[in-house]
Structures are given as structure tokens and as C-alpha cells.
PDB file of C-alpha atoms and ligand atoms in Angstrom:
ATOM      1  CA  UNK A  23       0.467 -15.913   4.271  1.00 51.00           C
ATOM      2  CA  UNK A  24       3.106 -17.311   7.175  1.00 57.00           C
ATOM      3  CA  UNK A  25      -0.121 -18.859   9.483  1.00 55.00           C
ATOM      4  CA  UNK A  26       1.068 -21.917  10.853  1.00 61.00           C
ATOM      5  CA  UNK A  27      -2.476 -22.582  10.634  1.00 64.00           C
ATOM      6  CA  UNK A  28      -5.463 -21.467   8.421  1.00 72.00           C
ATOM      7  CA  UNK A  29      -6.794 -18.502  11.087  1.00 73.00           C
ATOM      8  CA  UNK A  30     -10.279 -18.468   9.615  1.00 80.00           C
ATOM      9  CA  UNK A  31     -10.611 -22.357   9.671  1.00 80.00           C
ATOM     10  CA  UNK A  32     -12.814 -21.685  12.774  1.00 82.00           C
ATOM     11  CA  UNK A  33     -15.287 -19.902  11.119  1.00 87.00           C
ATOM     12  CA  UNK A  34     -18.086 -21.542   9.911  1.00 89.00           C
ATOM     13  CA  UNK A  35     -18.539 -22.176   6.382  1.00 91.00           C
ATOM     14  CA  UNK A  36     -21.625 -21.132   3.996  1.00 92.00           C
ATOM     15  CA  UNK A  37     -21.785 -21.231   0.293  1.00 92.00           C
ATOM     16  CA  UNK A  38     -22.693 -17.882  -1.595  1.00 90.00           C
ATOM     17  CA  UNK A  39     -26.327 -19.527  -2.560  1.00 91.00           C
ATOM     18  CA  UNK A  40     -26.914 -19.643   1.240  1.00 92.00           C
ATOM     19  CA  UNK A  41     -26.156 -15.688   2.108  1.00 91.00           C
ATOM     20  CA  UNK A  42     -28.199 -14.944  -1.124  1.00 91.00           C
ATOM     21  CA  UNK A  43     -31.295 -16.942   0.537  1.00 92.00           C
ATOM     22  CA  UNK A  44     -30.623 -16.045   4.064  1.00 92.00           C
ATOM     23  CA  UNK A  45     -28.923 -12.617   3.705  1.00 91.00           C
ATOM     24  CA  UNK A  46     -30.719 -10.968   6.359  1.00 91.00           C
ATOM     25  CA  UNK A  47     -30.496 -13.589   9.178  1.00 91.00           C
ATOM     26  CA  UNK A  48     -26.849 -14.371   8.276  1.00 91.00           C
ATOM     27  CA  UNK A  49     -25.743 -10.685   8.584  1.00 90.00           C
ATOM     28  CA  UNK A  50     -27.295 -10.871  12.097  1.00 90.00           C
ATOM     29  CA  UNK A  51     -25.583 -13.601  12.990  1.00 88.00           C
ATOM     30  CA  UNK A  52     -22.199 -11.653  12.067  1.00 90.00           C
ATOM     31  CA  UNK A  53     -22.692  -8.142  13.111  1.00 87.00           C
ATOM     32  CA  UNK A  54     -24.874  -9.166  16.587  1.00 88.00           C
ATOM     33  CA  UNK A  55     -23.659 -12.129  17.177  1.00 86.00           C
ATOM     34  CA  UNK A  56     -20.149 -11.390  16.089  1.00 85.00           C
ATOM     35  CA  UNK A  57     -19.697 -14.818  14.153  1.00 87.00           C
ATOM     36  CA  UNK A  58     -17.753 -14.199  11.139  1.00 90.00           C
ATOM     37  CA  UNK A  59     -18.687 -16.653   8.159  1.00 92.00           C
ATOM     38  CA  UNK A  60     -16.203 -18.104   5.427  1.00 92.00           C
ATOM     39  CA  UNK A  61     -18.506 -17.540   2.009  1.00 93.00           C
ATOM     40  CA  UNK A  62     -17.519 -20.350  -0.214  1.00 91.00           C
ATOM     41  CA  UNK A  63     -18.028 -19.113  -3.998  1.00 89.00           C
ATOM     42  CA  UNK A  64     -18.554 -21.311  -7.288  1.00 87.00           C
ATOM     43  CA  UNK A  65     -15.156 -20.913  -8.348  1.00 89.00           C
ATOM     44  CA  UNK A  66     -13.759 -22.683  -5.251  1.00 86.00           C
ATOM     45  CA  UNK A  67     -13.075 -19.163  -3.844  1.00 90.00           C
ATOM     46  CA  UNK A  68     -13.933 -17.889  -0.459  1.00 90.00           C
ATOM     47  CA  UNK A  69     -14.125 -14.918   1.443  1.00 90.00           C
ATOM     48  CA  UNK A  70     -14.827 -13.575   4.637  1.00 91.00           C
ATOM     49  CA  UNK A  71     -18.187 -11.836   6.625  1.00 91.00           C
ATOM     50  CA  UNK A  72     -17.073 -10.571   9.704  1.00 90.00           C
ATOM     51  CA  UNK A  73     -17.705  -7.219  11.516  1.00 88.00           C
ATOM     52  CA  UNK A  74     -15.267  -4.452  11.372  1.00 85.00           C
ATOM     53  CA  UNK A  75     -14.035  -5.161  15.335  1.00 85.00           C
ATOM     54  CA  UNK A  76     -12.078  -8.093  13.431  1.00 84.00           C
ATOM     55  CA  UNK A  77      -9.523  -5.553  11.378  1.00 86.00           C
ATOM     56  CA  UNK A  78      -8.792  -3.314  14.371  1.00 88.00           C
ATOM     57  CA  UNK A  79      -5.877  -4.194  15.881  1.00 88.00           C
ATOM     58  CA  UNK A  80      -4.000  -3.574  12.406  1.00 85.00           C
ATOM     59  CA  UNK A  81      -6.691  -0.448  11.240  1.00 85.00           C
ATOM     60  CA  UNK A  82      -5.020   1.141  14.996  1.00 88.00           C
ATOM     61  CA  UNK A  83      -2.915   3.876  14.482  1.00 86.00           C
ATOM     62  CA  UNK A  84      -0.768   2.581  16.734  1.00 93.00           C
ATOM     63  CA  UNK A  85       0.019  -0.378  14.690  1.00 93.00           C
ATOM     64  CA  UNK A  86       2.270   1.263  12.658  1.00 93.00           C
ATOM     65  CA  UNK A  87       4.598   2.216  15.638  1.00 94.00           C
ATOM     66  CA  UNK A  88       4.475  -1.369  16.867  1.00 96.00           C
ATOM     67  CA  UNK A  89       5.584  -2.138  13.576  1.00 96.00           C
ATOM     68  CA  UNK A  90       8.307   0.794  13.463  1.00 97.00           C
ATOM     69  CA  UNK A  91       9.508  -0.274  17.151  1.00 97.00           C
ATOM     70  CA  UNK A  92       9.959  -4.194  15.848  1.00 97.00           C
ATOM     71  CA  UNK A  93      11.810  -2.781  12.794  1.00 97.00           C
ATOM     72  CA  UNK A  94      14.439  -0.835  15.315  1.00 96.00           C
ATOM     73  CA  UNK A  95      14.657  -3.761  17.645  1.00 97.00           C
ATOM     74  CA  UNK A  96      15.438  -5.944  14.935  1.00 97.00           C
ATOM     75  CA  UNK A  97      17.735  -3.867  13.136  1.00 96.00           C
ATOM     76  CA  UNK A  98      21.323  -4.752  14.670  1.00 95.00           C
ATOM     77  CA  UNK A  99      20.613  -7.774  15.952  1.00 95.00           C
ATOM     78  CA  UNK A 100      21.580 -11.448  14.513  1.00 95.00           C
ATOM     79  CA  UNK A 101      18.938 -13.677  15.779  1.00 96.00           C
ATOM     80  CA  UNK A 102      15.700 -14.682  13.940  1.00 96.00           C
ATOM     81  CA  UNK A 103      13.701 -11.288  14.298  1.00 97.00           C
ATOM     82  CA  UNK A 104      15.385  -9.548  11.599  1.00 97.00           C
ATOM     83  CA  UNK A 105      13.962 -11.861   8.707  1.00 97.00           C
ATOM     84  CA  UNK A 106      10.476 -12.124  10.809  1.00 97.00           C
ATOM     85  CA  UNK A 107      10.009  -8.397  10.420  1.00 98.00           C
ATOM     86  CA  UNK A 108      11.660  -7.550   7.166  1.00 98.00           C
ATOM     87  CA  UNK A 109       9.648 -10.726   5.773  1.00 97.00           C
ATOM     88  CA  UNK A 110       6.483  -9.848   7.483  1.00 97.00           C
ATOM     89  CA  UNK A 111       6.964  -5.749   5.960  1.00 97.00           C
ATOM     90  CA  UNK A 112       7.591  -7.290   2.334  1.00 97.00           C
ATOM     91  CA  UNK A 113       4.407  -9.781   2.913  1.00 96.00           C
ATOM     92  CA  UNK A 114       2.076  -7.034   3.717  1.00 94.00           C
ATOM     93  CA  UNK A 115       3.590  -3.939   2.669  1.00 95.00           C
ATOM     94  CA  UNK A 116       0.494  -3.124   0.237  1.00 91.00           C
ATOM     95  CA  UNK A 117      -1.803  -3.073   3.317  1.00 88.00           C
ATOM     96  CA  UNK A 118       0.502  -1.121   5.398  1.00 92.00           C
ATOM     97  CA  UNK A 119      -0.096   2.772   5.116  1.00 90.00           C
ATOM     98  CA  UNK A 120       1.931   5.519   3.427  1.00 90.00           C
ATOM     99  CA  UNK A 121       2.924   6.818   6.766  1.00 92.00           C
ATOM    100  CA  UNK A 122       4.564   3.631   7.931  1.00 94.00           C
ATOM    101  CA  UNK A 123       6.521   3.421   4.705  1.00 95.00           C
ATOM    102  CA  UNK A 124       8.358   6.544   4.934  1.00 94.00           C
ATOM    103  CA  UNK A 125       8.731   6.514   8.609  1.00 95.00           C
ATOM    104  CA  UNK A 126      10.233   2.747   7.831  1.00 97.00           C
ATOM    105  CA  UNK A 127      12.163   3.598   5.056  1.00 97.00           C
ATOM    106  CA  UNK A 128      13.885   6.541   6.504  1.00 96.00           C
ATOM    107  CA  UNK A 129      14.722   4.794  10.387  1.00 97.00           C
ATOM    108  CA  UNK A 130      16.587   2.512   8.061  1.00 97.00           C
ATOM    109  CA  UNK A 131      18.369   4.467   5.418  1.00 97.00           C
ATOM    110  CA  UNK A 132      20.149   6.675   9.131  1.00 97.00           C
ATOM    111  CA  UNK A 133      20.513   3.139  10.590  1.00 97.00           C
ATOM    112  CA  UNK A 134      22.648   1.597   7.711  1.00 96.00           C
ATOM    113  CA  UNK A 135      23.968   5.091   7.021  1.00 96.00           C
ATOM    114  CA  UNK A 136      25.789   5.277  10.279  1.00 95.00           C
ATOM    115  CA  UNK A 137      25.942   1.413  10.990  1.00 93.00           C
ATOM    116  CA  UNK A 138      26.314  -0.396   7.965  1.00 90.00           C
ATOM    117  CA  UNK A 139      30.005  -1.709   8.641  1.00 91.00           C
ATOM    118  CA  UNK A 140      28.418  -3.455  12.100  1.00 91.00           C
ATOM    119  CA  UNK A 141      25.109  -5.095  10.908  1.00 94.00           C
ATOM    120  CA  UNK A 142      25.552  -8.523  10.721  1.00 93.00           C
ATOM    121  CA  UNK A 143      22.205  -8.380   8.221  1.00 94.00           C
ATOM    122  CA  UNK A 144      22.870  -5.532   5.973  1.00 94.00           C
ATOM    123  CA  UNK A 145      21.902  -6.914   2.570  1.00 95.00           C
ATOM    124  CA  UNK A 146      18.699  -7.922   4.373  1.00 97.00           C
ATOM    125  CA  UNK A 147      17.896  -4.266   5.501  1.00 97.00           C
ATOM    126  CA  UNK A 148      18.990  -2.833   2.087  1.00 97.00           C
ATOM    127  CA  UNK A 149      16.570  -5.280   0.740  1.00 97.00           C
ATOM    128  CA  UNK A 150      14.038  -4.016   2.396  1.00 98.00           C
ATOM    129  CA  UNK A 151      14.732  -0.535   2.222  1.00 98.00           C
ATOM    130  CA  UNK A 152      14.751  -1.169  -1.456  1.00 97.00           C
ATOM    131  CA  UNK A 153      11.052  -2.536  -1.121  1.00 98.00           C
ATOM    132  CA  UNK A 154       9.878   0.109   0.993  1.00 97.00           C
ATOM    133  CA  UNK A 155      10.728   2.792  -1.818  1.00 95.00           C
ATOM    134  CA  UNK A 156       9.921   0.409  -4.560  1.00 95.00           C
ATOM    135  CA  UNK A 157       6.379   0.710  -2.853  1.00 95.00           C
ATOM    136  CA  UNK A 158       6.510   4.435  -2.542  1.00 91.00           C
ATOM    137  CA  UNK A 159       7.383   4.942  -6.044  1.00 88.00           C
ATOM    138  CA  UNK A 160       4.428   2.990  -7.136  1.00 90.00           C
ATOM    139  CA  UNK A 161       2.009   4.422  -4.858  1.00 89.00           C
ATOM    140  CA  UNK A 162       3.436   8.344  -6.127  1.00 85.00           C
ATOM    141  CA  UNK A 163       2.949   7.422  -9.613  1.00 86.00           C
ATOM    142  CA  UNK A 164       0.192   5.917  -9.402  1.00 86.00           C
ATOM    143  CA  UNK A 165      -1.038   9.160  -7.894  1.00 82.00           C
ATOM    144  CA  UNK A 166      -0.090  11.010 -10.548  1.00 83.00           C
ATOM    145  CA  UNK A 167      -1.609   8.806 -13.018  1.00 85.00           C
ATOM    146  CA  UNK A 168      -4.801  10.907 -11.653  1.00 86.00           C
ATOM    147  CA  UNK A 169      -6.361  12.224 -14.643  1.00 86.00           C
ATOM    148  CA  UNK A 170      -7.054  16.063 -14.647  1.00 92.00           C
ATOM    149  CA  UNK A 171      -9.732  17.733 -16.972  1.00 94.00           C
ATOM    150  CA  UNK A 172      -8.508  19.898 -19.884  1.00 95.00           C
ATOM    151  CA  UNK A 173      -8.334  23.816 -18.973  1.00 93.00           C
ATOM    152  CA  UNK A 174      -9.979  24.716 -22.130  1.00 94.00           C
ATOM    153  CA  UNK A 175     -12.483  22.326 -22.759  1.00 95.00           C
ATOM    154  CA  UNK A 176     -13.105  19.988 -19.321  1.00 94.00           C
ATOM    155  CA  UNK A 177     -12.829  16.840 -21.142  1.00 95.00           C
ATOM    156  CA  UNK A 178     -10.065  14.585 -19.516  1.00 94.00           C
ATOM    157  CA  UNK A 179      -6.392  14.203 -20.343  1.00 95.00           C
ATOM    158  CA  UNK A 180      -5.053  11.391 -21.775  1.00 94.00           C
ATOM    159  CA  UNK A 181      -1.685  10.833 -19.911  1.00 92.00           C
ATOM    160  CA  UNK A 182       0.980  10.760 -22.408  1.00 92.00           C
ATOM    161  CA  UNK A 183       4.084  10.278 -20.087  1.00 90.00           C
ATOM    162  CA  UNK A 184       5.221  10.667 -16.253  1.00 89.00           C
ATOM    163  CA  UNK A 185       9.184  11.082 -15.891  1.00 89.00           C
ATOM    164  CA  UNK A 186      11.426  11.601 -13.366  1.00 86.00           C
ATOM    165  CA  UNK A 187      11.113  15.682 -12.279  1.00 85.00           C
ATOM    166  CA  UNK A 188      13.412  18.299 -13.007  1.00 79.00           C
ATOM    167  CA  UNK A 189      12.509  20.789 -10.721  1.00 77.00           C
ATOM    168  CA  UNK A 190      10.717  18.805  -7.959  1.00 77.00           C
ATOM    169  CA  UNK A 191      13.601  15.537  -6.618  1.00 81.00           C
ATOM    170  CA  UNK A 192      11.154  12.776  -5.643  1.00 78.00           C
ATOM    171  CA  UNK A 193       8.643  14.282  -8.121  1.00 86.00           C
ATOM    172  CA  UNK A 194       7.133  13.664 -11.608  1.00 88.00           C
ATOM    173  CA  UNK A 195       6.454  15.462 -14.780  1.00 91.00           C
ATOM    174  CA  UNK A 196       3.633  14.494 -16.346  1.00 92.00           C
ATOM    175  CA  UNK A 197       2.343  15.414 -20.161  1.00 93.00           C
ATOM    176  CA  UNK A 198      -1.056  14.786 -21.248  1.00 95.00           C
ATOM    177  CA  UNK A 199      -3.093  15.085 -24.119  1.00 95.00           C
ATOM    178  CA  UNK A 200      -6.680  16.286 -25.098  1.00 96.00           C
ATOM    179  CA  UNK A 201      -8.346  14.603 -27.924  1.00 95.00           C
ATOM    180  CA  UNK A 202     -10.463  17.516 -28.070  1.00 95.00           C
ATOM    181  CA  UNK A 203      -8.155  20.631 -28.325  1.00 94.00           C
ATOM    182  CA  UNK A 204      -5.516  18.650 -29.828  1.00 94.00           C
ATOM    183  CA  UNK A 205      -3.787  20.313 -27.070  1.00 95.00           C
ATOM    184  CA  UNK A 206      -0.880  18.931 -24.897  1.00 95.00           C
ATOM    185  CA  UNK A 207      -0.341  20.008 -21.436  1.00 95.00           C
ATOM    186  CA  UNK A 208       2.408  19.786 -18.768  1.00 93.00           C
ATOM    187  CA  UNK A 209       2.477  19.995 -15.135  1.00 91.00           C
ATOM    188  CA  UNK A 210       4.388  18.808 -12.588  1.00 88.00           C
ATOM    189  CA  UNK A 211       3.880  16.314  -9.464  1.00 87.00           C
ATOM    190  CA  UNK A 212       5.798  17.105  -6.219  1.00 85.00           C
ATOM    191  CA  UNK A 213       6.550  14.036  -3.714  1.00 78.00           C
ATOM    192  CA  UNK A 214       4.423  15.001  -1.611  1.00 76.00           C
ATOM    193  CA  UNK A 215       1.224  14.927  -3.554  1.00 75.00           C
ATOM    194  CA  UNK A 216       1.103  18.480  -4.750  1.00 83.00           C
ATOM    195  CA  UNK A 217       0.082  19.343  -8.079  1.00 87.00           C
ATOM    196  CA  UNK A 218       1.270  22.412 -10.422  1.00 88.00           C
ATOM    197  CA  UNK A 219      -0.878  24.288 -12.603  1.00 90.00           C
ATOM    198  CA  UNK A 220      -1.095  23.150 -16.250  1.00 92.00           C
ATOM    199  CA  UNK A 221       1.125  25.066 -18.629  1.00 93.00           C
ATOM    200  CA  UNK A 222       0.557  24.256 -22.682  1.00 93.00           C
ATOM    201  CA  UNK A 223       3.281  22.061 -24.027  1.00 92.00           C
ATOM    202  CA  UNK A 224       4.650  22.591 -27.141  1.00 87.00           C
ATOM    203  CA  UNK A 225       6.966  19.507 -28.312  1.00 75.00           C
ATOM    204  CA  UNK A 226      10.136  20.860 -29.330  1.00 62.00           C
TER     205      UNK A 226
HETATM  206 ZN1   ZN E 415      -9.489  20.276 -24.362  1.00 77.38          ZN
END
């Protein structure tokens, strides 16, 4: 976190015996009162009771085109912003939606496409372009990572490998196993979440 200071040191502080003994009148104080609580655990950890209101401003839609709007003012320019935004992206990019990243991704792949040779920061926005489809990757495979039942039997597939597509750029094949049938299957992934059917797979 880049706070300059702790945001939730305002809240007040309980320990995790207290909400257990006073879970019903501490709730009210959050959600009618609107007073979020730091919940101080054992282990020296805390966390946070607050009511939903609190996450808005980022769980708005229109966050993401705040975000995308930064990105293109920043992009070009040699002052300060371009390391806020590109830092602040990498920081949070697990809590920032699929959307942003390839609406993100793809402003800057044109930008440094036509621009490149003029950026005074282009290692810093091929960094992050490279972060943005890192992130992509991860989130597609881990999609396809989805187990699937067996078309004979029902029991689930034991993923055996996900590669690079063939057919489908952007995509995955996956082959997976059933301890059951003693059967292996294939299908494909597409990159944009679409799933073949299941064909047998015969090593060859
Ligand atoms: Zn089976």
C-alpha cells in the first residue's frame, strides 16, 4: 500500500473476542451507524467491518474509465503521473476487473505502436503492458483450469495439461483425464471464455 498514512487508523479498534461477545450490537454500530471497526485477531492480524457504502467508489463502473482516462493522460507525458498510474495499476491490478485490463492493455499496445519513438517513458509503459497481459494470462488459465465432468461417466477430469492453442490464438488446449474410464479427453479454450465440446484423446 502507497498511504502516506494508515487510512483505517481512524477506525476504532476491537479484538475478535469482543465481536464474538457483542456481535449483534457491534454490527449495528457498523451497518446503522456506519462506524467501521478494525477487528484485531490473535495472530496480530486485523481486518476490517465496515458497510458496503465504504468499497463504492472503486466497485463504480465508472472507476475503471477514471482509471483508463489517467492511463491516457499519463501516457506521453514526462512528469510524475506516469509512474503514479503505472505503479498504482501494478499495485492493484488483482482487484481491478477483466474489463479494465483489456481496455488498458490494448489503449497502450496502439499508443506505443504508433508513438513509441516519442515517449520519453517507454520501458515504463511496456512494463506495464507486460503486467497487464501477464494478469490476463493468469486469469484465462486459471479459467480453464475449471474442471468439467467426464461425458461417459460424470465423475470429474483430472486436468492433465493446458498449452498454448492451435486453432484458437489467445486460447488453450486442455487434456484431462478420468480415473474412472481410464479415458483422456481434449477440448479446447477460446480467449474469450468459450469452451469446445470434448473429443476422446488418443496419445499418439
Ligand atoms: Zn469417466
Amino acid at each position: 500500500m502507497n498511504y502516506e498514512v494508515n487510512p483505517f487508523w481512524d477506525y476504532e479498534s476491537i479484538t475478535i473476542d469482543e465481536l464474538k461477545d457483542q456481535a449483534n450490537s457491534l454490527l449495528n454500530l457498523v451497518t446503522e451507524e456506519q462506524r467501521p471497526l478494525r477487528v484485531c485477531m490473535n495472530n496480530g492480524k486485523e481486518f476490517l467491518l465496515f458497510p458496503q457504502d465504504l468499497l463504492a467508489p472503486i466497485c463504480d463502473s465508472d472507476f475503471r474509465l477514471i482509471l483508463l482516462s489517467a492511463t491516457r493522460y499519463a501516457m506521453g507525458r514526462n512528469t510524475c503521473m506516469p509512474v503514479v498510474v503505472s505503479d498504482y495499476i501494478k499495485r492493484h491490478i488483482r482487484l481491478l476487473d477483466d474489463k479494465f485490463l483489456v481496455l488498458a492493455a490494448d489503449d497502450i499496445r496502439r499508443y506505443l505502436e504508433d508513438y513509441a519513438e516519442h515517449e520519453p517513458n517507454s520501458n515504463l509503459w511496456q512494463s506495464l503492458l507486460g503486467v497487464l497481459e501477464t494478469e490476463q494470462r493468469a486469469r484465462a488459465t486459471r479459467e480453464a483450469r475449471k474442471i468439467r465432468p467426464c461425458p461417459a461417466c460424470g465423475k470429474p477430469l483430472e486436468i492433465m495439461s493446458i498449452a498454448d492453442s492451435w486453432h484458437s490464438p489467445g486460447g488453450f488446449d486442455v487434456i484431462a483425464h478420468c480415473r474412472n474410464c481410464l479415458a483422456d479427453y481434449e477440448w479446447f479454450y477460446d480467449k474469450d471464455g468459450g469452451t469446445s465440446d470434448m473429443k476422446q484423446y488418443f496419445f499418439g
